[in-house]
């Protein structure tokens, strides 16, 4: 019987909050970061289109277990809509399908924003990752098919017009999981009777990470000039954020080393003290500031569901 293949790379864990450049794919970005840090495992929390820039949270090692918690977080985008043309992709990349000479005033734009705030129904773009009968919508769209994509409920927490001129309008939106900003541009244009598409898009926030956490790709690539590998990797590792930071929306319990050992063995621990949470469907435990486990609290116990080796 052959021995299990040893994983390639370092067992490095944590979050790297990349400031993804324009015209660079999310999958390409993850591969680049994985290669730079020589990591065994990497993934991202929420795709950014190649024509979009900004925050792309990249999980390394054990942090990949916390990706769903970041995917569910609120996001903030700044985006520019160019009026007069609707396009197949709802951004600069697509072909023009509708056009108009009409241009909206700032007052007309502001008057419709309330229709897109709160819980709304939104139809995702034809060029999206939505699955239709087992196939991605963008694959069908590239083959020339027009498919019926059902509308879905999304949450828009805040939508602001920042600036506008005769040709464009710039907005900021804070939204929940699954919102397509390209669809907002399409729907604005249709309602205003002038058509529109995204001409610039930047993500500035993915809860719980903010702009101060972002690292430009150029800063990371610049470290390749460090010839000593240990020194180079240490410089790259300095940009990592602890895995547990992704779980700040959950209740936290602080435990000792003995309790941490029990959790890592898959065993529950008894919670004592008046400050211990009574119950929680999900919570996380830390020891010495490091994430140990995600689990549930009930009956005076913390029961681990996912453990982290630290």
CSV table of C-alpha atoms in Angstrom, one decimal:
chain,number,residue,atom,x,y,z
A,1,UNK,CA,0.0,0.0,0.0
A,2,UNK,CA,1.5,3.4,-1.0
A,3,UNK,CA,2.0,6.1,1.5
A,4,UNK,CA,-0.3,9.2,1.4
A,5,UNK,CA,1.2,11.9,-0.7
A,6,UNK,CA,2.6,14.7,1.4
A,7,UNK,CA,0.9,18.1,0.6
A,8,UNK,CA,3.1,20.5,-1.3
A,9,UNK,CA,3.9,23.8,0.3
A,10,UNK,CA,3.8,25.3,3.8
A,11,UNK,CA,1.0,24.7,6.3
A,12,UNK,CA,0.6,28.5,6.7
A,13,UNK,CA,-2.8,29.7,7.8
A,14,UNK,CA,-4.5,33.1,8.0
A,15,UNK,CA,-6.2,35.7,5.9
A,16,UNK,CA,-4.5,38.0,3.3
A,17,UNK,CA,-6.8,40.9,2.2
A,18,UNK,CA,-5.6,41.6,-1.3
A,19,UNK,CA,-6.3,44.8,-3.1
A,20,UNK,CA,-6.9,43.1,-6.4
A,21,UNK,CA,-5.8,45.2,-9.4
A,22,UNK,CA,-8.0,45.9,-12.5
A,23,UNK,CA,-8.0,43.3,-15.3
A,24,UNK,CA,-6.8,40.5,-13.0
A,25,UNK,CA,-9.0,37.5,-12.3
A,26,UNK,CA,-9.9,36.3,-8.8
A,27,UNK,CA,-8.7,32.7,-9.5
A,28,UNK,CA,-5.5,34.1,-11.0
A,29,UNK,CA,-5.0,36.2,-7.9
A,30,UNK,CA,-5.5,33.3,-5.5
A,31,UNK,CA,-3.0,31.2,-7.5
A,32,UNK,CA,-0.4,34.1,-7.3
A,33,UNK,CA,-0.8,34.5,-3.6
A,34,UNK,CA,-0.6,30.8,-3.0
A,35,UNK,CA,2.6,30.6,-5.0
A,36,UNK,CA,4.2,33.7,-3.3
A,37,UNK,CA,3.6,32.3,0.2
A,38,UNK,CA,4.3,28.7,-0.9
A,39,UNK,CA,1.0,27.8,0.9
A,40,UNK,CA,-0.5,24.3,0.8
A,41,UNK,CA,-4.1,25.5,0.5
A,42,UNK,CA,-5.8,28.8,-0.6
A,43,UNK,CA,-9.2,30.1,-1.5
A,44,UNK,CA,-11.1,33.3,-1.7
A,45,UNK,CA,-14.3,34.7,-0.1
A,46,UNK,CA,-16.3,36.2,-3.0
A,47,UNK,CA,-15.3,36.6,-6.6
A,48,UNK,CA,-14.4,39.9,-8.1
A,49,UNK,CA,-14.8,40.3,-11.9
A,50,UNK,CA,-11.5,40.9,-13.8
A,51,UNK,CA,-12.7,44.4,-14.6
A,52,UNK,CA,-13.4,45.2,-10.9
A,53,UNK,CA,-10.7,46.1,-8.4
A,54,UNK,CA,-10.4,46.2,-4.6
A,55,UNK,CA,-10.9,43.8,-1.7
A,56,UNK,CA,-10.5,40.1,-2.3
A,57,UNK,CA,-10.1,38.3,1.0
A,58,UNK,CA,-7.9,35.2,0.4
A,59,UNK,CA,-7.9,32.4,3.0
A,60,UNK,CA,-4.8,30.3,3.5
A,61,UNK,CA,-4.6,26.9,5.1
A,62,UNK,CA,-7.0,26.4,8.0
A,63,UNK,CA,-8.5,29.8,7.3
A,64,UNK,CA,-10.3,28.2,4.3
A,65,UNK,CA,-12.6,26.6,6.9
A,66,UNK,CA,-13.9,30.1,7.8
A,67,UNK,CA,-14.6,31.3,4.2
A,68,UNK,CA,-18.4,30.9,4.6
A,69,UNK,CA,-18.5,33.4,7.4
A,70,UNK,CA,-16.8,36.0,5.3
A,71,UNK,CA,-18.9,35.2,2.2
A,72,UNK,CA,-22.0,35.9,4.3
A,73,UNK,CA,-20.7,39.3,5.4
A,74,UNK,CA,-21.8,42.8,4.2
A,75,UNK,CA,-19.9,44.3,1.3
A,76,UNK,CA,-19.4,47.9,0.2
A,77,UNK,CA,-18.8,48.8,-3.5
A,78,UNK,CA,-18.0,52.1,-5.2
A,79,UNK,CA,-19.2,52.0,-8.8
A,80,UNK,CA,-19.7,54.2,-11.9
A,81,UNK,CA,-22.6,53.8,-14.3
A,82,UNK,CA,-22.2,55.1,-17.8
A,83,UNK,CA,-25.5,56.1,-19.3
A,84,UNK,CA,-26.8,55.6,-22.8
A,85,UNK,CA,-26.0,51.9,-23.4
A,86,UNK,CA,-27.1,48.6,-22.0
A,87,UNK,CA,-24.6,45.8,-22.7
A,88,UNK,CA,-24.8,42.0,-22.7
A,89,UNK,CA,-22.5,41.7,-19.6
A,90,UNK,CA,-23.9,44.9,-18.0
A,91,UNK,CA,-20.3,46.2,-17.9
A,92,UNK,CA,-17.7,47.5,-20.3
A,93,UNK,CA,-16.8,44.0,-21.6
A,94,UNK,CA,-20.1,43.3,-23.4
A,95,UNK,CA,-21.7,44.2,-26.7
A,96,UNK,CA,-24.3,47.0,-26.9
A,97,UNK,CA,-27.8,45.7,-26.9
A,98,UNK,CA,-29.8,48.9,-26.3
A,99,UNK,CA,-29.0,52.6,-26.6
A,100,UNK,CA,-30.6,56.0,-25.8
A,101,UNK,CA,-29.8,59.7,-26.2
A,102,UNK,CA,-31.5,60.5,-22.9
A,103,UNK,CA,-29.4,61.4,-19.9
A,104,UNK,CA,-30.8,61.6,-16.3
A,105,UNK,CA,-30.3,64.5,-14.0
A,106,UNK,CA,-29.0,64.0,-10.5
A,107,UNK,CA,-32.5,64.7,-9.1
A,108,UNK,CA,-34.0,62.0,-11.3
A,109,UNK,CA,-31.4,59.5,-10.1
A,110,UNK,CA,-31.9,60.3,-6.5
A,111,UNK,CA,-35.6,59.9,-6.9
A,112,UNK,CA,-35.3,56.2,-7.7
A,113,UNK,CA,-32.7,55.1,-5.2
A,114,UNK,CA,-35.4,54.4,-2.6
A,115,UNK,CA,-36.7,51.6,-4.9
A,116,UNK,CA,-33.4,49.8,-4.5
A,117,UNK,CA,-32.9,50.1,-0.8
A,118,UNK,CA,-34.0,47.5,1.7
A,119,UNK,CA,-35.0,44.0,0.8
A,120,UNK,CA,-35.5,43.9,-3.0
A,121,UNK,CA,-36.0,41.4,-5.8
A,122,UNK,CA,-33.1,41.3,-8.3
A,123,UNK,CA,-32.6,39.3,-11.5
A,124,UNK,CA,-28.9,38.4,-11.8
A,125,UNK,CA,-27.1,39.3,-15.1
A,126,UNK,CA,-27.1,36.8,-18.0
A,127,UNK,CA,-23.3,36.7,-17.5
A,128,UNK,CA,-23.2,35.4,-13.9
A,129,UNK,CA,-22.3,32.3,-12.0
A,130,UNK,CA,-25.9,31.4,-11.4
A,131,UNK,CA,-26.6,27.7,-12.3
A,132,UNK,CA,-29.5,27.0,-14.8
A,133,UNK,CA,-30.3,23.3,-15.1
A,134,UNK,CA,-26.8,22.5,-13.8
A,135,UNK,CA,-24.9,24.9,-16.1
A,136,UNK,CA,-23.5,28.3,-15.3
A,137,UNK,CA,-25.4,31.2,-16.8
A,138,UNK,CA,-22.3,32.8,-18.2
A,139,UNK,CA,-21.5,29.6,-20.2
A,140,UNK,CA,-24.9,29.6,-21.7
A,141,UNK,CA,-24.7,33.3,-22.5
A,142,UNK,CA,-21.3,32.8,-24.2
A,143,UNK,CA,-23.0,30.2,-26.5
A,144,UNK,CA,-25.6,32.8,-27.5
A,145,UNK,CA,-28.4,31.5,-25.3
A,146,UNK,CA,-30.8,33.8,-23.5
A,147,UNK,CA,-32.0,32.1,-20.4
A,148,UNK,CA,-34.7,32.9,-17.9
A,149,UNK,CA,-33.0,33.6,-14.6
A,150,UNK,CA,-35.4,33.8,-11.7
A,151,UNK,CA,-35.3,36.9,-9.5
A,152,UNK,CA,-34.1,36.5,-5.9
A,153,UNK,CA,-34.2,38.5,-2.7
A,154,UNK,CA,-31.2,40.6,-1.9
A,155,UNK,CA,-30.5,43.2,0.9
A,156,UNK,CA,-29.4,46.7,0.1
A,157,UNK,CA,-28.5,48.4,3.4
A,158,UNK,CA,-27.4,51.8,1.9
A,159,UNK,CA,-27.2,53.3,-1.6
A,160,UNK,CA,-25.8,56.8,-2.2
A,161,UNK,CA,-25.2,58.9,-5.2
A,162,UNK,CA,-21.7,60.4,-4.8
A,163,UNK,CA,-21.4,62.4,-8.0
A,164,UNK,CA,-23.0,62.8,-11.5
A,165,UNK,CA,-22.4,64.5,-14.8
A,166,UNK,CA,-23.9,64.4,-18.2
A,167,UNK,CA,-22.5,60.9,-19.0
A,168,UNK,CA,-21.9,59.1,-15.8
A,169,UNK,CA,-23.0,58.7,-12.1
A,170,UNK,CA,-20.9,57.4,-9.3
A,171,UNK,CA,-22.5,55.5,-6.4
A,172,UNK,CA,-21.6,53.7,-3.1
A,173,UNK,CA,-23.6,50.7,-2.1
A,174,UNK,CA,-23.6,48.6,1.1
A,175,UNK,CA,-25.2,45.3,0.4
A,176,UNK,CA,-25.7,41.7,1.5
A,177,UNK,CA,-24.6,38.4,0.1
A,178,UNK,CA,-25.6,37.6,-3.5
A,179,UNK,CA,-26.2,41.2,-4.7
A,180,UNK,CA,-25.0,41.9,-8.3
A,181,UNK,CA,-23.9,45.5,-8.7
A,182,UNK,CA,-24.0,45.1,-12.5
A,183,UNK,CA,-27.7,44.3,-12.2
A,184,UNK,CA,-28.2,47.6,-10.3
A,185,UNK,CA,-26.7,49.5,-13.1
A,186,UNK,CA,-28.9,47.7,-15.7
A,187,UNK,CA,-32.0,48.3,-13.7
A,188,UNK,CA,-31.3,52.0,-13.0
A,189,UNK,CA,-30.9,52.6,-16.7
A,190,UNK,CA,-34.1,50.8,-17.6
A,191,UNK,CA,-36.1,52.6,-15.0
A,192,UNK,CA,-34.7,56.0,-16.0
A,193,UNK,CA,-35.3,55.2,-19.6
A,194,UNK,CA,-31.7,55.9,-20.7
A,195,UNK,CA,-30.0,52.5,-20.3
A,196,UNK,CA,-26.7,52.0,-18.5
A,197,UNK,CA,-23.8,49.7,-17.6
A,198,UNK,CA,-21.0,49.5,-15.1
A,199,UNK,CA,-17.8,51.3,-16.3
A,200,UNK,CA,-15.9,51.1,-13.0
A,201,UNK,CA,-16.3,48.9,-9.9
A,202,UNK,CA,-14.3,48.8,-6.7
A,203,UNK,CA,-15.0,46.7,-3.6
A,204,UNK,CA,-13.8,48.5,-0.4
A,205,UNK,CA,-15.2,46.4,2.4
A,206,UNK,CA,-16.1,42.7,3.1
A,207,UNK,CA,-17.1,42.2,6.7
A,208,UNK,CA,-15.3,42.1,9.0
A,209,UNK,CA,-12.3,43.4,6.9
A,210,UNK,CA,-11.9,47.1,6.1
A,211,UNK,CA,-9.8,49.2,3.7
A,212,UNK,CA,-6.9,49.4,6.2
A,213,UNK,CA,-6.5,45.6,5.9
A,214,UNK,CA,-5.9,45.7,2.1
A,215,UNK,CA,-2.5,44.9,0.7
A,216,UNK,CA,-1.7,46.0,-2.9
A,217,UNK,CA,-0.5,43.1,-5.1
A,218,UNK,CA,2.5,45.2,-6.1
A,219,UNK,CA,3.7,45.3,-2.5
A,220,UNK,CA,3.7,41.6,-2.3
A,221,UNK,CA,5.4,41.0,-5.7
A,222,UNK,CA,8.1,43.5,-4.7
A,223,UNK,CA,9.2,41.1,-2.0
A,224,UNK,CA,10.2,38.6,-4.6
A,225,UNK,CA,13.6,40.5,-4.8
A,226,UNK,CA,14.5,39.2,-1.3
A,227,UNK,CA,16.9,36.3,-2.2
A,228,UNK,CA,16.8,34.6,1.2
A,229,UNK,CA,13.7,32.4,1.2
A,230,UNK,CA,13.2,32.4,5.0
A,231,UNK,CA,13.4,36.2,5.1
A,232,UNK,CA,11.1,36.6,2.1
A,233,UNK,CA,8.5,34.3,3.5
A,234,UNK,CA,8.6,36.0,6.9
A,235,UNK,CA,8.0,39.4,5.2
A,236,UNK,CA,5.0,38.0,3.4
A,237,UNK,CA,3.6,36.3,6.5
A,238,UNK,CA,3.7,39.6,8.2
A,239,UNK,CA,0.7,40.6,6.0
A,240,UNK,CA,-1.5,37.8,7.3
A,241,UNK,CA,-4.4,38.4,9.6
A,242,UNK,CA,-5.3,35.7,12.2
A,243,UNK,CA,-7.9,33.2,11.1
A,244,UNK,CA,-10.2,34.0,14.0
A,245,UNK,CA,-10.7,37.6,12.8
A,246,UNK,CA,-13.2,36.2,10.2
A,247,UNK,CA,-15.5,35.1,13.1
A,248,UNK,CA,-15.9,38.4,14.9
A,249,UNK,CA,-19.7,38.2,14.3
A,250,UNK,CA,-19.9,35.1,16.5
A,251,UNK,CA,-19.8,34.8,20.3
A,252,UNK,CA,-16.3,34.1,21.6
A,253,UNK,CA,-15.1,32.1,24.5
A,254,UNK,CA,-11.5,32.2,25.9
A,255,UNK,CA,-10.2,28.9,27.1
A,256,UNK,CA,-7.0,27.5,28.6
A,257,UNK,CA,-4.4,25.1,27.1
A,258,UNK,CA,-6.0,22.0,28.7
A,259,UNK,CA,-9.4,22.9,27.2
A,260,UNK,CA,-7.8,23.7,23.9
A,261,UNK,CA,-6.2,20.2,23.8
A,262,UNK,CA,-9.6,18.6,24.5
A,263,UNK,CA,-11.3,20.5,21.8
A,264,UNK,CA,-8.6,19.6,19.3
A,265,UNK,CA,-9.2,16.0,20.1
A,266,UNK,CA,-12.8,16.5,19.2
A,267,UNK,CA,-14.2,16.4,22.8
A,268,UNK,CA,-16.6,18.9,24.4
A,269,UNK,CA,-15.5,21.1,27.3
A,270,UNK,CA,-17.5,22.3,30.3
A,271,UNK,CA,-18.1,26.1,30.5
A,272,UNK,CA,-17.8,27.7,33.9
A,273,UNK,CA,-18.2,31.3,35.1
A,274,UNK,CA,-21.1,33.7,35.0
A,275,UNK,CA,-19.8,35.3,31.8
A,276,UNK,CA,-20.0,32.1,29.8
A,277,UNK,CA,-22.7,32.2,27.1
A,278,UNK,CA,-25.8,30.1,28.0
A,279,UNK,CA,-26.4,28.9,24.4
A,280,UNK,CA,-25.4,29.6,20.8
A,281,UNK,CA,-25.8,27.7,17.6
A,282,UNK,CA,-22.4,28.9,16.6
A,283,UNK,CA,-19.5,30.3,18.6
A,284,UNK,CA,-15.7,30.1,18.5
A,285,UNK,CA,-13.1,29.3,21.1
A,286,UNK,CA,-9.6,30.9,21.4
A,287,UNK,CA,-6.6,30.1,23.5
A,288,UNK,CA,-3.6,32.5,23.7
A,289,UNK,CA,-5.3,34.6,21.1
A,290,UNK,CA,-5.4,31.8,18.5
A,291,UNK,CA,-8.5,30.1,17.1
A,292,UNK,CA,-9.0,26.6,18.5
A,293,UNK,CA,-12.5,25.6,17.4
A,294,UNK,CA,-15.9,26.6,16.0
A,295,UNK,CA,-18.8,24.9,17.7
A,296,UNK,CA,-22.1,25.2,19.5
A,297,UNK,CA,-22.9,26.0,23.1
A,298,UNK,CA,-25.6,24.3,25.1
A,299,UNK,CA,-26.2,22.6,28.4
A,300,UNK,CA,-23.1,24.3,29.9
A,301,UNK,CA,-20.8,22.8,27.3
A,302,UNK,CA,-19.0,23.9,24.2
A,303,UNK,CA,-19.1,21.2,21.5
A,304,UNK,CA,-16.6,21.5,18.7
A,305,UNK,CA,-17.7,21.2,15.0
A,306,UNK,CA,-14.5,22.3,13.4
A,307,UNK,CA,-11.1,22.4,15.0
A,308,UNK,CA,-7.9,24.3,14.2
A,309,UNK,CA,-4.4,23.2,15.0
A,310,UNK,CA,-3.0,26.6,15.6
